Coordinates of C-alpha atoms in Angstrom, one line a residue:
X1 CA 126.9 208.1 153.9
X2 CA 126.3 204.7 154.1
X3 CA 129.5 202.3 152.4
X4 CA 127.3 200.6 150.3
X5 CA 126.1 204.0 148.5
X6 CA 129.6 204.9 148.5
X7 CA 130.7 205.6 145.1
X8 CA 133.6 204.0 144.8
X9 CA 131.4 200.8 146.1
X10 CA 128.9 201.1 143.6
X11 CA 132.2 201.5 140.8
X12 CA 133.8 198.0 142.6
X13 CA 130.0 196.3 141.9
X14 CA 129.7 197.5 138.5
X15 CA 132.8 196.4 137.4
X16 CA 132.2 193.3 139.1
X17 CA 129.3 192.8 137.7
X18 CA 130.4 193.7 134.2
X19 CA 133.0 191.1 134.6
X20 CA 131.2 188.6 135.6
X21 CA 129.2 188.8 132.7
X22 CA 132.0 189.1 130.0
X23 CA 133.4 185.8 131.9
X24 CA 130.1 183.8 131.2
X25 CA 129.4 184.7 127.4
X26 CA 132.8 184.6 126.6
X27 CA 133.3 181.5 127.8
X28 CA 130.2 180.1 126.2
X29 CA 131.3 182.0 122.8
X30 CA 134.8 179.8 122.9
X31 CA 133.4 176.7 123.9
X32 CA 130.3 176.9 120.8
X33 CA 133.8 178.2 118.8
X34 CA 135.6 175.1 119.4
X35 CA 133.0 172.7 118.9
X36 CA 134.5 173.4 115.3
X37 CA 137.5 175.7 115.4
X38 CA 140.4 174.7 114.4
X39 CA 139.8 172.1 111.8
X40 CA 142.9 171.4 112.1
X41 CA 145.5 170.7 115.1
X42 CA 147.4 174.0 116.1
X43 CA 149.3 175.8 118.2
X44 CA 152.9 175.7 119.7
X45 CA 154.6 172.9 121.1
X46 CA 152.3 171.2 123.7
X47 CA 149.6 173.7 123.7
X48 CA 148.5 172.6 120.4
X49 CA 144.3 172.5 120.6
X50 CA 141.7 171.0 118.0
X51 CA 138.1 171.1 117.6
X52 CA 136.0 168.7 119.9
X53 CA 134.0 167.2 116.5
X54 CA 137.2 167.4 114.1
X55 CA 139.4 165.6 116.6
X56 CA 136.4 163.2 117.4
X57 CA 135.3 162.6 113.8
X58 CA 135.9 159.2 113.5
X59 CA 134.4 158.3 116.8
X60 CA 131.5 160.8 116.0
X61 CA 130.9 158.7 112.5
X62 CA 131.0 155.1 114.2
X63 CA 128.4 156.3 116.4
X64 CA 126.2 158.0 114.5
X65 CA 126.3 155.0 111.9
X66 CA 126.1 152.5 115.3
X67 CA 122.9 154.5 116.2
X68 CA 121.4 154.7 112.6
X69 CA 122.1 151.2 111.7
X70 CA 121.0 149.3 114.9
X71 CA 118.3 151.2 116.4
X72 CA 116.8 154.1 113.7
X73 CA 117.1 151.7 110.6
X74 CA 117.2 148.3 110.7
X75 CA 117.2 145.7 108.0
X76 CA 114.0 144.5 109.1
X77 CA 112.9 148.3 108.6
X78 CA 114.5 148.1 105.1
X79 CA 112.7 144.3 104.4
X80 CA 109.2 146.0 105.8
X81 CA 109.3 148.9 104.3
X82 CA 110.1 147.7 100.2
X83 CA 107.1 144.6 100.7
X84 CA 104.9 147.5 101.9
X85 CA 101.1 148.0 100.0
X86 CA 102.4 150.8 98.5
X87 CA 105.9 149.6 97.2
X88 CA 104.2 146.4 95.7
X89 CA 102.2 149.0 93.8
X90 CA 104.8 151.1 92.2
X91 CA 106.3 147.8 91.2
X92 CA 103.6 146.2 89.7
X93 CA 102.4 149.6 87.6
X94 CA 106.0 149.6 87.1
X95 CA 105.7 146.3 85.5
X96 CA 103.0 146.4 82.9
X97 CA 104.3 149.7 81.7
X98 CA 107.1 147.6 81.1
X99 CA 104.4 144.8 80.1
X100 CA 102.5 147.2 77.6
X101 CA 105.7 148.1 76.1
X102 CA 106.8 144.7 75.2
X103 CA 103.2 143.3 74.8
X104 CA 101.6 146.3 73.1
X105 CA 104.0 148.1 70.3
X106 CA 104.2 147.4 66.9
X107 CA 107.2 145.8 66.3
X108 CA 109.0 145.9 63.2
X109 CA 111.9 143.2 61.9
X110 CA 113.8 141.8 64.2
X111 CA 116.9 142.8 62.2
X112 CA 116.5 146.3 62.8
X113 CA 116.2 145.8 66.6
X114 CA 120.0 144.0 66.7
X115 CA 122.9 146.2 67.0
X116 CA 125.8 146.0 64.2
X117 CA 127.6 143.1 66.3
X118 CA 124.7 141.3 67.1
X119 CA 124.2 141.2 63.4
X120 CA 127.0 140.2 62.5
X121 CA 127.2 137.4 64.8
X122 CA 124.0 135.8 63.5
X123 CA 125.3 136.4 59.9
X124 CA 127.7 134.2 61.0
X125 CA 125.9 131.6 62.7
X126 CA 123.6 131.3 60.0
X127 CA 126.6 130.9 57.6
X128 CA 127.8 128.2 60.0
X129 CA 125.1 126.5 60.4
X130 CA 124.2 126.6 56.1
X131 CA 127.2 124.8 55.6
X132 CA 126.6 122.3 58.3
X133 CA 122.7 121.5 57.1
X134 CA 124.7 121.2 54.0
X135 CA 127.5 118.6 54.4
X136 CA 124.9 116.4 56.7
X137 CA 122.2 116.6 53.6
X138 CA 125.3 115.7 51.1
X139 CA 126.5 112.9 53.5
X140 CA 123.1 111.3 53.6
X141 CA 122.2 112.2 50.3
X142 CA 125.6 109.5 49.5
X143 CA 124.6 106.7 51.4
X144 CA 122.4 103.3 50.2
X145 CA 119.7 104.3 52.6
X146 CA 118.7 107.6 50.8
X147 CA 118.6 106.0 47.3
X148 CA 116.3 103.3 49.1
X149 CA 114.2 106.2 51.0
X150 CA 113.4 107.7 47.6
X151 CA 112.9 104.7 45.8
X152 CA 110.1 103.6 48.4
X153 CA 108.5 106.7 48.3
X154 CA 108.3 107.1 44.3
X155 CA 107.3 103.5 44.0
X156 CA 104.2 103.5 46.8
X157 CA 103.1 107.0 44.4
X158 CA 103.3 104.8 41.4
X159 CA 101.1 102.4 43.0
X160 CA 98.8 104.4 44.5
X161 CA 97.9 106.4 41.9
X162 CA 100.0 105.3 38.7
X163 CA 96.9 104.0 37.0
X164 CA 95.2 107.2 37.2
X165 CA 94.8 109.9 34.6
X166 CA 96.6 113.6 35.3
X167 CA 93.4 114.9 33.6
X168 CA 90.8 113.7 36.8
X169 CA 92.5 116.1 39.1
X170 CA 94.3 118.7 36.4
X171 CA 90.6 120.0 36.0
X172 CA 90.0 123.6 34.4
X173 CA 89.6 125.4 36.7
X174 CA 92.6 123.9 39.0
X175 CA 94.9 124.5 35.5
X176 CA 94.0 128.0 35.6
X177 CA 94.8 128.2 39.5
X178 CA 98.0 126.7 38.6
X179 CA 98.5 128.9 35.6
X180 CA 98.0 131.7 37.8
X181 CA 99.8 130.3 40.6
X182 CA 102.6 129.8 38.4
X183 CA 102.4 133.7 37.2
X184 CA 102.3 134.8 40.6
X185 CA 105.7 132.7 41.3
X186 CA 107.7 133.7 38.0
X187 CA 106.0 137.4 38.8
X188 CA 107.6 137.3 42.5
X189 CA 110.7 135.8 41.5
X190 CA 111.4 138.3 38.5
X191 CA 110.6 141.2 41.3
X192 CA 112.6 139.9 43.9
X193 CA 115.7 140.6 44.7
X194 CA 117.1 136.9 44.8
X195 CA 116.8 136.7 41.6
X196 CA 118.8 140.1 40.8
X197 CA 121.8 139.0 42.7
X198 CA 121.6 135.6 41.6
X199 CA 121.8 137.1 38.4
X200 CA 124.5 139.4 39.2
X201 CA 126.2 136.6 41.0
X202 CA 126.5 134.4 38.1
X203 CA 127.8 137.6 35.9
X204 CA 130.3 138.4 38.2
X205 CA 131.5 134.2 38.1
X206 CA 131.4 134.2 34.3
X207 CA 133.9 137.6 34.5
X208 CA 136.2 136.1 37.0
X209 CA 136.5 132.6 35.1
X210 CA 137.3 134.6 32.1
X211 CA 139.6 137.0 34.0
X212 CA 141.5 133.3 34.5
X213 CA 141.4 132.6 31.1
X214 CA 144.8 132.2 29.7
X215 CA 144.1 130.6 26.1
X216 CA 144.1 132.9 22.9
X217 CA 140.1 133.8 22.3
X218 CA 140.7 132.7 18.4
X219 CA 140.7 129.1 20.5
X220 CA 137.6 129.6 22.0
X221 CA 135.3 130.4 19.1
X222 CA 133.6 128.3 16.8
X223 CA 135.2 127.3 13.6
X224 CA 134.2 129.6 10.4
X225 CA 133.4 132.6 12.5
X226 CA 136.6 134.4 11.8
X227 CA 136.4 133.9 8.3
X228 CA 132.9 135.1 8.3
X229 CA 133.8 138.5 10.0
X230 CA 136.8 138.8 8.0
X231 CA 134.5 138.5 5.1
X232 CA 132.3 141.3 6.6
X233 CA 135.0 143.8 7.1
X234 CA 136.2 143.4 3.5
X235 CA 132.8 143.6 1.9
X236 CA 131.9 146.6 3.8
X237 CA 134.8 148.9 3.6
X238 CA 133.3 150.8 -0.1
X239 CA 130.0 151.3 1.8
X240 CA 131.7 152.8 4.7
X241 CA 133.8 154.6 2.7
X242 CA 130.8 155.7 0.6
X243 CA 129.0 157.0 3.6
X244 CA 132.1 159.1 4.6
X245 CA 131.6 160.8 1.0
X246 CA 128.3 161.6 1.8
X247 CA 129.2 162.9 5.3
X248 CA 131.4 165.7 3.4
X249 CA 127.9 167.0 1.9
X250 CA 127.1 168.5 5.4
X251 CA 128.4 171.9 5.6
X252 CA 129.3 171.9 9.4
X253 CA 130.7 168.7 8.7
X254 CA 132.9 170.0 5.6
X255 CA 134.0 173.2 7.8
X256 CA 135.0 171.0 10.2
X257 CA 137.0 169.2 7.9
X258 CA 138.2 172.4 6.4
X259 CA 139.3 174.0 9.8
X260 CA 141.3 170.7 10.3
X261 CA 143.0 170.7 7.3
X262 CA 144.2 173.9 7.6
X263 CA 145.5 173.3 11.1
X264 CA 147.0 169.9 10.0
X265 CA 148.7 172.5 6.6
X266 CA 150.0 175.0 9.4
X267 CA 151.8 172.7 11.2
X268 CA 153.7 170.7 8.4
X269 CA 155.1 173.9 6.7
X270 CA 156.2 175.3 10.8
X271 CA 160.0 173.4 9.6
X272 CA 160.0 175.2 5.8
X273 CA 162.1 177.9 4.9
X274 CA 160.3 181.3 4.9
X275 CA 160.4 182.0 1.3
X276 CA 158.8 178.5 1.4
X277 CA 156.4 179.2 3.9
X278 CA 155.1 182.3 2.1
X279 CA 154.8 180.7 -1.7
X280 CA 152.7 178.2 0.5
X281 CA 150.7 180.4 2.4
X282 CA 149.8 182.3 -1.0
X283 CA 148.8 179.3 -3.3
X284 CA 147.1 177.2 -0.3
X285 CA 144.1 179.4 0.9
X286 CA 140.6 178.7 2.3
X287 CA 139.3 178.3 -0.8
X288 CA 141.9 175.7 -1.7
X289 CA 140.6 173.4 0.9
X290 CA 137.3 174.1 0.0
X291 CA 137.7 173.0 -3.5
X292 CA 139.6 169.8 -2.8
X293 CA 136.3 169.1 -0.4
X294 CA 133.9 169.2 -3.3
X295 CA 136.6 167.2 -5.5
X296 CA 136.5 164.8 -3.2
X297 CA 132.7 164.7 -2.7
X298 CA 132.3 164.6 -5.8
X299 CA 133.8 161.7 -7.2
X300 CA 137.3 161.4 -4.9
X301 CA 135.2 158.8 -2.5
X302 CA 133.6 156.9 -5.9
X303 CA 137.0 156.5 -7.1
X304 CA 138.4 155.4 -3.5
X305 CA 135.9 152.9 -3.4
X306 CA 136.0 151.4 -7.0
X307 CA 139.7 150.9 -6.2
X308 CA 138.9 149.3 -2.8
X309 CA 136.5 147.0 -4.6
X310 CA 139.7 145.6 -7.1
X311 CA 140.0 142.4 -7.2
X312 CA 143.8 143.0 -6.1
X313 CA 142.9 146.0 -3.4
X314 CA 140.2 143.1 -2.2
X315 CA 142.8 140.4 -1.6
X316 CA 145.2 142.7 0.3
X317 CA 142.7 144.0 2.2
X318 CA 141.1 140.8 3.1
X319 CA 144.8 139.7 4.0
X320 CA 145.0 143.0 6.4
X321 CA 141.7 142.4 7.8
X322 CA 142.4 138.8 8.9
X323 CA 146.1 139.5 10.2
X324 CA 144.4 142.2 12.3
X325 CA 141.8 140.0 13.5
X326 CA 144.1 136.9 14.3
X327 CA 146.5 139.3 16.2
X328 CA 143.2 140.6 17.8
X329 CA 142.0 137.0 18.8
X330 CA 145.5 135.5 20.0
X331 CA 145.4 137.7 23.0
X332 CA 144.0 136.2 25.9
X333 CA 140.8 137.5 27.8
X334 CA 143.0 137.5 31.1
X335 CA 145.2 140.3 29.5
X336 CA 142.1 141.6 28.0
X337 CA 140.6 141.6 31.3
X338 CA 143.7 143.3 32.8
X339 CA 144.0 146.2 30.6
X340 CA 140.3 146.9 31.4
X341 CA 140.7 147.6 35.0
X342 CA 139.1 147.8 38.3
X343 CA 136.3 150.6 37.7
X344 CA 135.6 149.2 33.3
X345 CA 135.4 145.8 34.7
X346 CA 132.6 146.9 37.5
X347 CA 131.1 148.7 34.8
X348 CA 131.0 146.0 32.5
X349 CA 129.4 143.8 35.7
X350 CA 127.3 145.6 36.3
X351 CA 125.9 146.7 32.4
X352 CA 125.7 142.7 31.9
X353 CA 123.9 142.3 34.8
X354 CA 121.3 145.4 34.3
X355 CA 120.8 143.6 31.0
X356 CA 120.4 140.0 32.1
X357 CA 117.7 141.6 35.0
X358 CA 115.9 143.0 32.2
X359 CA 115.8 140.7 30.4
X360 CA 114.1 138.1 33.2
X361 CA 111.7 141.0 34.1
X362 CA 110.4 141.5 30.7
X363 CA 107.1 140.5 29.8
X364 CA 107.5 139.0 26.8
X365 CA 109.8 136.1 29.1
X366 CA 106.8 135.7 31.4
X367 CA 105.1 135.4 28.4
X368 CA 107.1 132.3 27.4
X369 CA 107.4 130.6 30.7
X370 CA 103.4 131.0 30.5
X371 CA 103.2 129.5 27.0
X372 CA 105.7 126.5 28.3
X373 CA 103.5 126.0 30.8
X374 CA 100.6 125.5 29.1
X375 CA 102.0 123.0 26.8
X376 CA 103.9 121.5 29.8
X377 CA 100.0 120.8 31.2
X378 CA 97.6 120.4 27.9
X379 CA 100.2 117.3 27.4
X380 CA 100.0 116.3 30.6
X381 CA 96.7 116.1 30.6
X382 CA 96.8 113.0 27.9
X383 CA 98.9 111.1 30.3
X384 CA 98.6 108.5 33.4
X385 CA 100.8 108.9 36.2
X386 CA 102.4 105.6 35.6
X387 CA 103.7 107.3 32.0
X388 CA 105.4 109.7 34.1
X389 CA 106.6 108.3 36.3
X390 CA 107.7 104.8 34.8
X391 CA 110.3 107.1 32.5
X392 CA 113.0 106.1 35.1
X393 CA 113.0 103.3 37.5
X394 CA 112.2 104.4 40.9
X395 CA 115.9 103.6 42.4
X396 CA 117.4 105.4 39.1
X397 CA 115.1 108.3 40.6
X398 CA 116.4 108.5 43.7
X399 CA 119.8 107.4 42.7
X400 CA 119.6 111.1 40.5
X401 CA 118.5 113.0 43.4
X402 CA 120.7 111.6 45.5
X403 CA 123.5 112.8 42.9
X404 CA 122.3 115.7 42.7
X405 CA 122.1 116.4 46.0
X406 CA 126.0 115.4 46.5
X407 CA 126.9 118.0 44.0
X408 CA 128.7 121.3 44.7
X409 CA 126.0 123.5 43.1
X410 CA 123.3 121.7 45.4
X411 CA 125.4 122.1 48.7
X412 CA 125.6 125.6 47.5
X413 CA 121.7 125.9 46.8
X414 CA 121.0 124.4 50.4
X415 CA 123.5 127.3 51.8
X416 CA 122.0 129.8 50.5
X417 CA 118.2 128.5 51.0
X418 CA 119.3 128.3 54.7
X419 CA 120.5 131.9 54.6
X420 CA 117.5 133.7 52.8
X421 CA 115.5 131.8 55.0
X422 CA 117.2 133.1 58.0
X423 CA 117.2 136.6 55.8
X424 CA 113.2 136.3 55.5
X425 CA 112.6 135.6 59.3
X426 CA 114.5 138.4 60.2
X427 CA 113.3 140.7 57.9
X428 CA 109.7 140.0 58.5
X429 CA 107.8 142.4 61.1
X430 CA 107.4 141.0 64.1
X431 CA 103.6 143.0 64.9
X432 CA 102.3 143.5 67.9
X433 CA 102.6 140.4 70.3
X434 CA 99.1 140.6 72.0
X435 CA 97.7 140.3 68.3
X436 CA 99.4 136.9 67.5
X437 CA 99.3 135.5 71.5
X438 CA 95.5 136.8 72.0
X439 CA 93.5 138.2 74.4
X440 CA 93.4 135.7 76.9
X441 CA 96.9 134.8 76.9
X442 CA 98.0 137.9 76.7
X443 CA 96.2 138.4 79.8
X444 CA 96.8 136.0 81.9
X445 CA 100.5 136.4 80.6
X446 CA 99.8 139.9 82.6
X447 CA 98.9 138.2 85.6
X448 CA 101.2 135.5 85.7
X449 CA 104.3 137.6 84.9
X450 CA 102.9 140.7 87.8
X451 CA 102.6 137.7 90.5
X452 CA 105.8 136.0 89.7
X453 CA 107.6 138.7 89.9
X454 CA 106.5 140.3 92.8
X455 CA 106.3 137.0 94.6
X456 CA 110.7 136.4 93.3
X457 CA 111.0 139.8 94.8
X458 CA 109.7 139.9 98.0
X459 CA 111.8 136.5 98.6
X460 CA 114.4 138.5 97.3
X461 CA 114.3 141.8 99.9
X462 CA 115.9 139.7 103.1
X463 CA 119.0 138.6 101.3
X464 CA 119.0 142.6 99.1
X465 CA 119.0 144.0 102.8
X466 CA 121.2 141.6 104.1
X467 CA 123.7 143.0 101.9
X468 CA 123.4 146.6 102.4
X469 CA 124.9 147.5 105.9
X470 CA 123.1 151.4 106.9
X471 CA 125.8 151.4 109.8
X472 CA 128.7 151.1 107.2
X473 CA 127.5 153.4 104.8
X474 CA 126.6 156.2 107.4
X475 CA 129.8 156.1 109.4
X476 CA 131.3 156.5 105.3
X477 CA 129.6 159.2 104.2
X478 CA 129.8 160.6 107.2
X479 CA 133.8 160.5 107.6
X480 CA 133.7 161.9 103.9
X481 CA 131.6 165.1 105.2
X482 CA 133.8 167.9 105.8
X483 CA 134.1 169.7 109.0
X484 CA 133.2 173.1 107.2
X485 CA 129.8 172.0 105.8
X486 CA 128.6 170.2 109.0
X487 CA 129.5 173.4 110.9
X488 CA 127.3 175.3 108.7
X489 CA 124.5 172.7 108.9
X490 CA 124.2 172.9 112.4
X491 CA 124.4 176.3 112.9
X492 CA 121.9 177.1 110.0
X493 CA 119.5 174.6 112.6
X494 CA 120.5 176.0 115.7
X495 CA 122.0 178.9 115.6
X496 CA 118.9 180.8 117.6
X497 CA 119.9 178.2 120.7
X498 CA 123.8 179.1 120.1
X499 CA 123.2 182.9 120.3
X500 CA 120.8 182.2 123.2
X501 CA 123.7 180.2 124.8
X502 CA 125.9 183.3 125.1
X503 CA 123.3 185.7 126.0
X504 CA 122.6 183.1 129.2
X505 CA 126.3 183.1 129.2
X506 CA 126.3 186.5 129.5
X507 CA 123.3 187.0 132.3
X508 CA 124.3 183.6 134.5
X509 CA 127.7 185.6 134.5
X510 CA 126.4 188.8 135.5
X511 CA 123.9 187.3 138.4
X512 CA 127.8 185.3 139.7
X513 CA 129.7 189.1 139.5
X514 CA 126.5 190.6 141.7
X515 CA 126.5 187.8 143.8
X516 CA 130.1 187.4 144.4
X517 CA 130.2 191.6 144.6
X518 CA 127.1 191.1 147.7
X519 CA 128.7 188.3 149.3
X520 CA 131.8 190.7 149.6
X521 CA 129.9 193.0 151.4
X522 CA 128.8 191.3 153.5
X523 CA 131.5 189.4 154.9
X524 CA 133.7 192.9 154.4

């Protein structure tokens, strides 16, 4: 046969062939393998080997972030693309959103929108600043120019309308709108909460000033006031005594009584001998008690008392009475005020000053201030101006004023009218700010704002970009990619091509093996 058709040809082809083909997809396999493999460098002494794209990460990085930076985004593709239609859009619905928010809500105080420091802070401030309105007020209120001020002012009022009877403007129906007026004030400040801790102030002064107090209380009160509560004591001791008799009348009362006796009895014969304790046990019984109770219900408390009412009983007593009340009186409140303590003195403050609030929020003390009032203005109404206000000099007015002014409890009143005024501002509601701006201000407030802004930032996207460098932040993130998940990315996107690559591998190898096997052939 023919050499070609021999069979040990055709076995020399196929093999060829067959390793031809193994040569090419192999080889592709390894190269597509160490694209990746090994992450790492390894191997023995100089035949170490490393992926091609985890030896050349760094290089790979700079270029990628060269490429992205300088020719696939550029800042002037960043400065485009945010002062595009569509950005300028989202920024301006962006905007009133924010707009309707501040614009639109119904605000409430503006206390409740500060945090605890913020709070503080202005507390402060306002503190500050009430003691400096203060001083400046009490240093002007010293010099010559103030008196003069005032003087001037009271004396142009006296000649402007001196001559003139209260009566032509204190008509009736402007005295019952100042009646009322008045109401309404003394109603609002009895309600208020100023006046409670102003009040509650004051009560918790008058305790600390007698907490000082180191003189005996017996100096402090007004002569004849301890006889007279001596004399009281004394005179009612036989009523007191009487109602005790008639207390013993009760019969819960008297088994009370009873039961305590015989507790008291048991106890005092505990130390007797027992022949003594049982002779006592045997004469003293219930009934024993019972019928010393009625004895001395019956005329035991009479006799007490006529002997308490003796002319020599009355002296001794009265003697007792005023050594207890001296003793009493010699101690002074600070001790007093000691022994009380921390949680009876708080609950004395604050008794006195529930009492004290009552009493300025009763009605029958509106009452009076109304009634005052009245006669304040029906003898007003019989009067000039000039009788009012000749009663001082004008320069003695203002000489007053200015006094008063300079005082401590005036530079206290201006502190803390600068801090509840501060106090009412912030605790007033703010409302809605479109309601108090308006409707055209509020709108063109839209439109100003929307332009203005948009306008700042579109001057402000060159220098934004400027700052941002795409080449430096791609080349980061992607040195700070590892090796493992990029392999996976790109063979998740081209793994189809990859497996293609060693099939051709495999073919391109086979078609060298035939051809190599032919050309043998030939030339053999």
């Amino acid at each position: 046969s023919s050499p070609s058709m021999d069979p040990q040809t055709v076995l020399t082809g196929i093999i060829t062939v067959l390793v031809g083909s193994l040569s090419g997809g192999l080889t592709n396999a390894v190269a597509i393998w160490m694209l990746f493999h090994p992450y790492e460098r390894r191997g023995p002494g100089p035949f170490k080997i490393h992926g091609a794209i985890p030896k050349n990460k760094a290089r790979l990085a700079k270029s990628i972030g060269k490429t992205v930076g300088q020719k696939l985004l550029t800042a002037e593709d960043l400065a485009r693309r945010l002062s595009a239609p569509e950005i300028e859009q989202a920024f301006t619905a962006a905007l009133d959103g924010i707009l309707n928010d501040l614009l639109e809500a119904d605000r409430g105080p503006l206390k409740d929108h500060l945090s605890p420091e913020m709070a503080e802070s202005i507390d402060l401030a306002v503190g500050a600043v009430g003691e400096k309105v203060s001083n400046r007020l009490v240093e002007y209120a010293r010099t010559p120019e103030f008196a003069t001020l005032m003087g001037g002012w009271i004396q142009k009022l006296q000649d402007e309308v001196g001559h003139r009877p209260i009566a032509e403007i204190l008509t009736a129906e402007r005295r019952e709108t100042l009646r009322t007026k008045v109401d309404e004030w003394v109603r609002q400040l009895a309600d208020g909460p100023e006046l409670e801790r102003t009040l509650r102030h004051f009560v918790d002064t008058q305790l600390d000033r007698l907490a000082d107090d180191t003189e005996p209380l017996i100096e402090r009160l007004p002569p004849g006031l301890v006889g007279t509560v001596e004399q009281g004591i004394t005179d009612y001791l036989p009523v007191a005594l009487e109602r005790i008799g008639g207390v013993l009348a009760d019969p819960e009362a008297k088994g009370r009584v009873r039961v305590a006796l015989r507790q008291a009895f048991d106890g005092s014969i505990r130390d007797l001998l027992l022949h003594e304790r049982l002779l006592a046990k045997i004469v003293v019984t219930d009934s024993t008690f019972t019928r010393l109770l009625d004895g001395i219900e019956r005329d035991g408390f009479e006799r007490f008392a006529s002997t308490m009412t003796s002319p020599e009983m009355r002296e001794q007593f009265s003697k007792a009475v005023n050594a207890a009340i001296v003793n009493f009186l010699r101690i002074p409140l600070s001790e007093r005020f000691t022994r009380l303590g921390p949680e009876r003195r708080a609950s004395l403050a604050q008794t006195l000053g529930d009492w004290l609030v009552r009493v300025a929020r009763d009605e029958s003390t509106q009452s009076v201030i109304a009634r005052t009032v009245d006669r304040a203005l029906a003898a007003a109404e019989q009067r000039t101006w000039a009788d009012v206000l000749h009663v001082l000099p004008a320069e003695r007015i203002g000489q007053l004023l200015g006094d008063s002014l300079a005082t401590d409890q005036a530079r206290g009143w201006v502190q803390e009218a600068t801090q509840s005024v501060a106090n009412q501002l912030l605790s007033r509601p703010l409302g809605r700010p479109a309601t108090w701006l308006g409707t055209d201000t509020t709108e063109a407030l839209r439109q100003g704002l929307s332009g203005a802004a948009w306008g700042w930032t579109r001057q402000q996207v060159p220098r934004i970009v400027e700052q941002f460098s795409v080449q430096e932040t791609v080349e980061r993130k992607v040195l700070g990619f590892s090796t493992e998940r990029m392999e996976q990315i790109v063979r998740g996107v081209t793994q189809r091509e990859l497996t293609w690559i060693v099939r051709i591998g495999y073919m391109l190898g086979a078609m060298i093996g035939l051809i190599a096997f032919l050309a043998n052939q030939l030339l053999g």
